[in-house]
Short mmCIF file of C-alpha atoms in Angstrom, two decimals:
data_model
loop_
_atom_site.label_atom_id
_atom_site.label_comp_id
_atom_site.label_asym_id
_atom_site.label_seq_id
_atom_site.Cartn_x
_atom_site.Cartn_y
_atom_site.Cartn_z
CA UNK U 68 41.79 82.55 97.00
CA UNK U 69 38.02 82.02 96.36
CA UNK U 70 38.82 80.41 93.03
CA UNK U 71 40.74 77.65 94.68
CA UNK U 72 37.99 76.57 96.98
CA UNK U 73 38.19 75.49 100.60
CA UNK U 74 41.55 74.54 101.93
CA UNK U 75 41.60 71.03 103.26
CA UNK U 76 43.86 69.89 106.06
CA UNK U 77 45.63 67.28 103.96
CA UNK U 78 46.26 66.52 100.35
CA UNK U 79 44.39 63.55 98.97
CA UNK U 80 46.38 60.60 97.79
CA UNK U 81 44.61 60.56 94.44
CA UNK U 82 45.75 64.12 93.78
CA UNK U 83 49.29 63.34 94.72
CA UNK U 84 49.36 60.28 92.48
CA UNK U 85 47.92 62.32 89.62
CA UNK U 86 50.63 65.01 90.04
CA UNK U 87 53.38 62.35 90.11
CA UNK U 88 52.01 60.62 87.07
CA UNK U 89 51.61 63.88 85.17
CA UNK U 90 55.13 64.98 86.08
CA UNK U 91 56.64 61.72 84.88
CA UNK U 92 54.68 61.79 81.54
CA UNK U 93 55.88 65.29 80.91
CA UNK U 94 59.49 64.25 81.79
CA UNK U 95 59.66 66.47 84.86
CA UNK U 96 61.71 65.16 87.75
CA UNK U 97 59.43 64.81 90.71
CA UNK U 98 61.08 63.83 94.02
CA UNK U 99 59.01 61.15 95.62
CA UNK U 100 58.34 61.79 99.26
CA UNK U 101 57.81 58.89 101.57
CA UNK U 102 54.49 58.87 103.38
CA UNK U 103 54.67 59.74 107.06
CA UNK U 104 53.56 56.23 107.94
CA UNK U 105 56.89 54.86 106.60
CA UNK U 106 58.90 57.47 108.48
CA UNK U 107 57.29 57.31 111.88
CA UNK U 108 57.42 53.86 113.43
CA UNK U 109 54.27 52.29 114.74
CA UNK U 110 53.57 52.97 118.43
CA UNK U 111 54.01 49.25 119.32
CA UNK U 112 57.62 49.35 118.21
CA UNK U 113 58.34 52.48 120.23
CA UNK U 114 57.39 50.91 123.50
CA UNK U 115 60.33 49.50 125.31
CA UNK U 116 60.56 45.81 125.94
CA UNK U 117 62.85 46.19 128.94
CA UNK U 118 61.79 44.22 131.95
CA UNK U 119 64.31 45.58 134.35
CA UNK U 120 66.31 48.75 134.87
CA UNK U 121 69.49 46.77 134.34
CA UNK U 122 68.41 45.68 130.81
CA UNK U 123 67.70 49.30 130.00
CA UNK U 124 71.09 50.47 131.32
CA UNK U 125 72.85 47.74 129.30
CA UNK U 126 71.03 48.77 126.18
CA UNK U 127 71.76 52.46 126.84
CA UNK U 128 75.43 51.68 127.41
CA UNK U 129 75.54 49.67 124.21
CA UNK U 130 73.92 52.44 122.22
CA UNK U 131 76.20 55.04 123.84
CA UNK U 132 79.28 53.05 122.83
CA UNK U 133 77.94 52.64 119.28
CA UNK U 134 77.27 56.37 119.09
CA UNK U 135 80.77 57.16 120.37
CA UNK U 136 82.26 54.69 117.87
CA UNK U 137 80.39 56.44 115.01
CA UNK U 138 81.49 59.83 116.26
CA UNK U 139 85.14 58.68 116.35
CA UNK U 140 84.82 57.26 112.83
CA UNK U 141 83.31 60.55 111.71
CA UNK U 142 86.13 62.59 113.26
CA UNK U 143 88.72 60.28 111.59
CA UNK U 144 86.94 60.64 108.25
CA UNK U 145 86.84 64.41 108.64
CA UNK U 146 90.54 64.58 109.47
CA UNK U 147 91.34 62.37 106.44
CA UNK U 148 89.14 64.68 104.32
CA UNK U 149 90.96 67.82 105.58
CA UNK U 150 94.33 66.10 104.93
CA UNK U 151 93.29 65.23 101.40
CA UNK U 152 92.04 68.71 100.83
CA UNK U 153 95.41 70.02 102.01
CA UNK U 154 97.21 67.66 99.66
CA UNK U 155 95.03 68.75 96.74
CA UNK U 156 95.75 72.40 97.61
CA UNK U 157 99.50 71.70 97.66
CA UNK U 158 99.30 69.87 94.32
CA UNK U 159 97.32 72.75 92.85
CA UNK U 160 99.99 75.17 94.07
CA UNK U 161 102.75 72.97 92.53
CA UNK U 162 100.90 72.79 89.25
CA UNK U 163 100.46 76.52 89.20
CA UNK U 164 104.19 77.00 89.88
CA UNK U 165 105.08 74.54 87.14
CA UNK U 166 102.73 76.28 84.72
CA UNK U 167 104.32 79.62 85.52
CA UNK U 168 107.79 78.16 84.98
CA UNK U 169 106.69 76.57 81.68
CA UNK U 170 105.21 79.95 80.61
CA UNK U 171 108.43 81.74 81.46
CA UNK U 172 110.50 79.19 79.56
CA UNK U 173 108.16 79.40 76.55
CA UNK U 174 108.55 83.21 76.63
CA UNK U 175 112.28 82.90 76.74
CA UNK U 176 112.23 80.44 73.82
CA UNK U 177 110.03 82.81 71.81
CA UNK U 178 112.41 85.66 72.54
CA UNK U 179 115.39 83.49 71.59
CA UNK U 180 113.67 82.41 68.36
CA UNK U 181 112.88 86.04 67.56
CA UNK U 182 116.56 87.01 68.10
CA UNK U 183 117.73 84.08 65.97
CA UNK U 184 115.33 84.96 63.21
CA UNK U 185 116.54 88.57 63.36
CA UNK U 186 120.14 87.43 63.22
CA UNK U 187 119.37 85.09 60.32
CA UNK U 188 117.60 87.84 58.37
CA UNK U 189 120.62 90.16 59.03
CA UNK U 190 123.10 87.55 57.79
CA UNK U 191 120.94 86.90 54.78
CA UNK U 192 120.83 90.62 54.01
CA UNK U 193 124.60 90.85 54.41
CA UNK U 194 125.13 87.82 52.18
CA UNK U 195 122.81 89.36 49.56
CA UNK U 196 124.69 92.61 49.81
CA UNK U 197 128.00 90.88 49.17
CA UNK U 198 126.77 88.70 46.36
CA UNK U 199 125.08 91.59 44.47
CA UNK U 200 126.34 93.07 41.12
CA UNK U 201 128.21 95.88 42.93
CA UNK U 202 129.88 93.82 45.45
CA UNK U 203 133.59 94.27 46.26
CA UNK U 204 134.15 90.56 46.72
CA UNK U 205 134.00 89.86 42.98
CA UNK U 206 136.47 92.67 42.30
CA UNK U 207 138.93 91.23 44.75
CA UNK U 208 138.74 87.79 43.24
CA UNK U 209 139.16 89.16 39.68
CA UNK U 210 142.26 91.22 40.59
CA UNK U 211 143.99 88.27 42.20
CA UNK U 212 143.93 86.39 38.90
#
């Protein structure tokens, strides 16, 4: 702690600018923070310019309606968002079901192909057996002549 020196109440602007410049030259993302003066409005703009209580009530009613309108819009957007999430979930479920069905059909096709290949090999072996030098089929054809 002693190595850092006295702790000041605020950070100097020069140091902040140096840190930002150094971060950008090194290619490090540095989120820029707005100074408090740009966030907090000046005191003169905070003071009300209402001359009567009625003007204040009108402005309050207007702002209340605007707030309620934004809340309604927000609720509508949230409902739409939930509806879309539900639709996405249903589509995902449909896609999963279709993928399972496709996988089952592919498995059945592979089994069918394996059976057909086995049957083809068996036929070929049988044909080879009958066309060999010791086959009975040649003897039958020779005795008929």
